[in-house]
């Protein structure tokens, strides 16, 4: 997340302070696959991406306002494929957090519907590549795969 106001800056600072001190953290709003590849992910036992939902939002909001659905889909797909390319080169255990935004009502505005659709397909792509998929409900894990 990026701090657009004081309240968000405080939230980010709180999250940073709550992280274990031994974690090596890489914060990047986009091009996460390239950023992770640049720090040699093979050196890590665990790679945690928190979260795909925010990454998808950042990708879509960086596009021109009148973008068509296919261009948006292609932009997020490129991010996902870059992540998967790094994932496939490592023996690291990856944990990717995402939200299931398709469970609610259909958004009333076009960007919201586009976001819901492309994030849903990104979640499907990552789930297909994953060994295990968990769906968290009220803090309890439900094994999907």
GROMACS .gro file of C-alpha atoms in nm:
model
  145
    1UNK     CA    1   0.000   0.000   0.000
    2UNK     CA    2   0.107   0.355  -0.059
    3UNK     CA    3   0.045   0.633   0.190
    4UNK     CA    4  -0.186   0.885   0.025
    5UNK     CA    5  -0.271   1.056   0.355
    6UNK     CA    6  -0.164   1.073   0.718
    7UNK     CA    7  -0.396   0.801   0.839
    8UNK     CA    8  -0.265   0.556   0.579
    9UNK     CA    9   0.093   0.650   0.667
   10UNK     CA   10   0.015   0.561   1.029
   11UNK     CA   11  -0.133   0.227   0.927
   12UNK     CA   12   0.174   0.141   0.721
   13UNK     CA   13   0.406   0.242   1.005
   14UNK     CA   14   0.208   0.022   1.246
   15UNK     CA   15   0.233  -0.278   1.013
   16UNK     CA   16   0.607  -0.225   0.975
   17UNK     CA   17   0.652  -0.202   1.352
   18UNK     CA   18   0.456  -0.526   1.407
   19UNK     CA   19   0.668  -0.731   1.167
   20UNK     CA   20   0.926  -0.962   1.319
   21UNK     CA   21   1.266  -0.791   1.314
   22UNK     CA   22   1.432  -1.085   1.138
   23UNK     CA   23   1.206  -1.054   0.834
   24UNK     CA   24   1.366  -0.904   0.528
   25UNK     CA   25   1.095  -0.692   0.372
   26UNK     CA   26   1.059  -0.576   0.014
   27UNK     CA   27   0.786  -0.320  -0.043
   28UNK     CA   28   0.692  -0.244  -0.400
   29UNK     CA   29   0.351  -0.142  -0.536
   30UNK     CA   30   0.402  -0.300  -0.882
   31UNK     CA   31   0.640  -0.521  -1.079
   32UNK     CA   32   0.665  -0.751  -0.779
   33UNK     CA   33   0.797  -1.046  -0.980
   34UNK     CA   34   1.091  -0.841  -1.108
   35UNK     CA   35   1.154  -0.694  -0.762
   36UNK     CA   36   1.158  -1.037  -0.597
   37UNK     CA   37   1.383  -1.178  -0.870
   38UNK     CA   38   1.628  -0.891  -0.816
   39UNK     CA   39   1.686  -0.987  -0.449
   40UNK     CA   40   1.759  -1.356  -0.521
   41UNK     CA   41   1.454  -1.532  -0.377
   42UNK     CA   42   1.644  -1.863  -0.380
   43UNK     CA   43   1.811  -1.743  -0.058
   44UNK     CA   44   1.483  -1.750   0.134
   45UNK     CA   45   1.294  -2.037   0.290
   46UNK     CA   46   0.965  -1.846   0.271
   47UNK     CA   47   0.839  -1.571   0.042
   48UNK     CA   48   0.521  -1.395   0.160
   49UNK     CA   49   0.326  -1.174  -0.082
   50UNK     CA   50   0.073  -0.964   0.105
   51UNK     CA   51  -0.135  -0.902  -0.094
   52UNK     CA   52  -0.234  -0.982  -0.451
   53UNK     CA   53  -0.549  -0.776  -0.406
   54UNK     CA   54  -0.350  -0.456  -0.355
   55UNK     CA   55  -0.114  -0.546  -0.639
   56UNK     CA   56  -0.411  -0.587  -0.874
   57UNK     CA   57  -0.549  -0.253  -0.761
   58UNK     CA   58  -0.214  -0.082  -0.819
   59UNK     CA   59  -0.181  -0.235  -1.166
   60UNK     CA   60  -0.530  -0.127  -1.273
   61UNK     CA   61  -0.506   0.223  -1.128
   62UNK     CA   62  -0.175   0.281  -1.308
   63UNK     CA   63  -0.345   0.223  -1.644
   64UNK     CA   64  -0.512   0.502  -1.844
   65UNK     CA   65  -0.863   0.579  -1.719
   66UNK     CA   66  -1.037   0.463  -2.038
   67UNK     CA   67  -0.853   0.131  -2.058
   68UNK     CA   68  -1.030  -0.163  -2.218
   69UNK     CA   69  -1.083  -0.489  -2.032
   70UNK     CA   70  -0.830  -0.686  -2.237
   71UNK     CA   71  -0.550  -0.435  -2.174
   72UNK     CA   72  -0.623  -0.447  -1.801
   73UNK     CA   73  -0.631  -0.826  -1.807
   74UNK     CA   74  -0.301  -0.836  -1.997
   75UNK     CA   75  -0.133  -0.598  -1.750
   76UNK     CA   76  -0.228  -0.805  -1.447
   77UNK     CA   77  -0.153  -1.132  -1.626
   78UNK     CA   78   0.199  -1.005  -1.698
   79UNK     CA   79   0.245  -0.941  -1.324
   80UNK     CA   80   0.116  -1.288  -1.235
   81UNK     CA   81   0.332  -1.462  -1.494
   82UNK     CA   82   0.640  -1.271  -1.370
   83UNK     CA   83   0.565  -1.389  -1.016
   84UNK     CA   84   0.515  -1.747  -1.130
   85UNK     CA   85   0.842  -1.740  -1.324
   86UNK     CA   86   1.027  -1.650  -1.003
   87UNK     CA   87   0.825  -1.902  -0.800
   88UNK     CA   88   0.915  -2.183  -1.040
   89UNK     CA   89   1.289  -2.107  -1.009
   90UNK     CA   90   1.297  -2.135  -0.630
   91UNK     CA   91   1.258  -2.405  -0.371
   92UNK     CA   92   1.112  -2.145  -0.136
   93UNK     CA   93   0.773  -2.193   0.027
   94UNK     CA   94   0.547  -1.918  -0.110
   95UNK     CA   95   0.248  -1.775   0.071
   96UNK     CA   96   0.034  -1.543  -0.139
   97UNK     CA   97  -0.249  -1.358   0.031
   98UNK     CA   98  -0.545  -1.243  -0.177
   99UNK     CA   99  -0.906  -1.149  -0.125
  100UNK     CA  100  -1.202  -1.322  -0.285
  101UNK     CA  101  -1.386  -1.017  -0.414
  102UNK     CA  102  -1.632  -1.218  -0.623
  103UNK     CA  103  -1.844  -1.321  -0.324
  104UNK     CA  104  -2.019  -0.986  -0.287
  105UNK     CA  105  -2.263  -0.799  -0.503
  106UNK     CA  106  -2.175  -0.702  -0.859
  107UNK     CA  107  -2.018  -0.354  -0.842
  108UNK     CA  108  -2.230  -0.073  -0.983
  109UNK     CA  109  -1.941   0.086  -1.171
  110UNK     CA  110  -1.731  -0.046  -1.461
  111UNK     CA  111  -1.390  -0.023  -1.291
  112UNK     CA  112  -1.519  -0.221  -0.994
  113UNK     CA  113  -1.655  -0.495  -1.219
  114UNK     CA  114  -1.332  -0.504  -1.418
  115UNK     CA  115  -1.128  -0.526  -1.096
  116UNK     CA  116  -1.342  -0.809  -0.963
  117UNK     CA  117  -1.314  -1.004  -1.287
  118UNK     CA  118  -0.938  -0.969  -1.345
  119UNK     CA  119  -0.854  -1.036  -0.979
  120UNK     CA  120  -1.073  -1.346  -0.989
  121UNK     CA  121  -0.885  -1.479  -1.291
  122UNK     CA  122  -0.550  -1.393  -1.130
  123UNK     CA  123  -0.655  -1.584  -0.817
  124UNK     CA  124  -0.751  -1.881  -1.036
  125UNK     CA  125  -0.414  -1.875  -1.215
  126UNK     CA  126  -0.219  -1.870  -0.890
  127UNK     CA  127  -0.441  -2.136  -0.733
  128UNK     CA  128  -0.380  -2.363  -1.032
  129UNK     CA  129  -0.003  -2.330  -0.980
  130UNK     CA  130  -0.020  -2.373  -0.602
  131UNK     CA  131   0.027  -2.696  -0.413
  132UNK     CA  132  -0.216  -2.585  -0.141
  133UNK     CA  133  -0.498  -2.330  -0.142
  134UNK     CA  134  -0.664  -2.217   0.179
  135UNK     CA  135  -0.975  -2.000   0.207
  136UNK     CA  136  -0.991  -1.813   0.536
  137UNK     CA  137  -1.334  -1.758   0.692
  138UNK     CA  138  -1.358  -1.582   1.029
  139UNK     CA  139  -0.992  -1.661   1.089
  140UNK     CA  140  -1.041  -2.031   1.022
  141UNK     CA  141  -0.875  -2.208   0.727
  142UNK     CA  142  -1.083  -2.409   0.482
  143UNK     CA  143  -0.868  -2.626   0.256
  144UNK     CA  144  -0.969  -2.580  -0.108
  145UNK     CA  145  -0.678  -2.765  -0.266
   0.00000   0.00000   0.00000
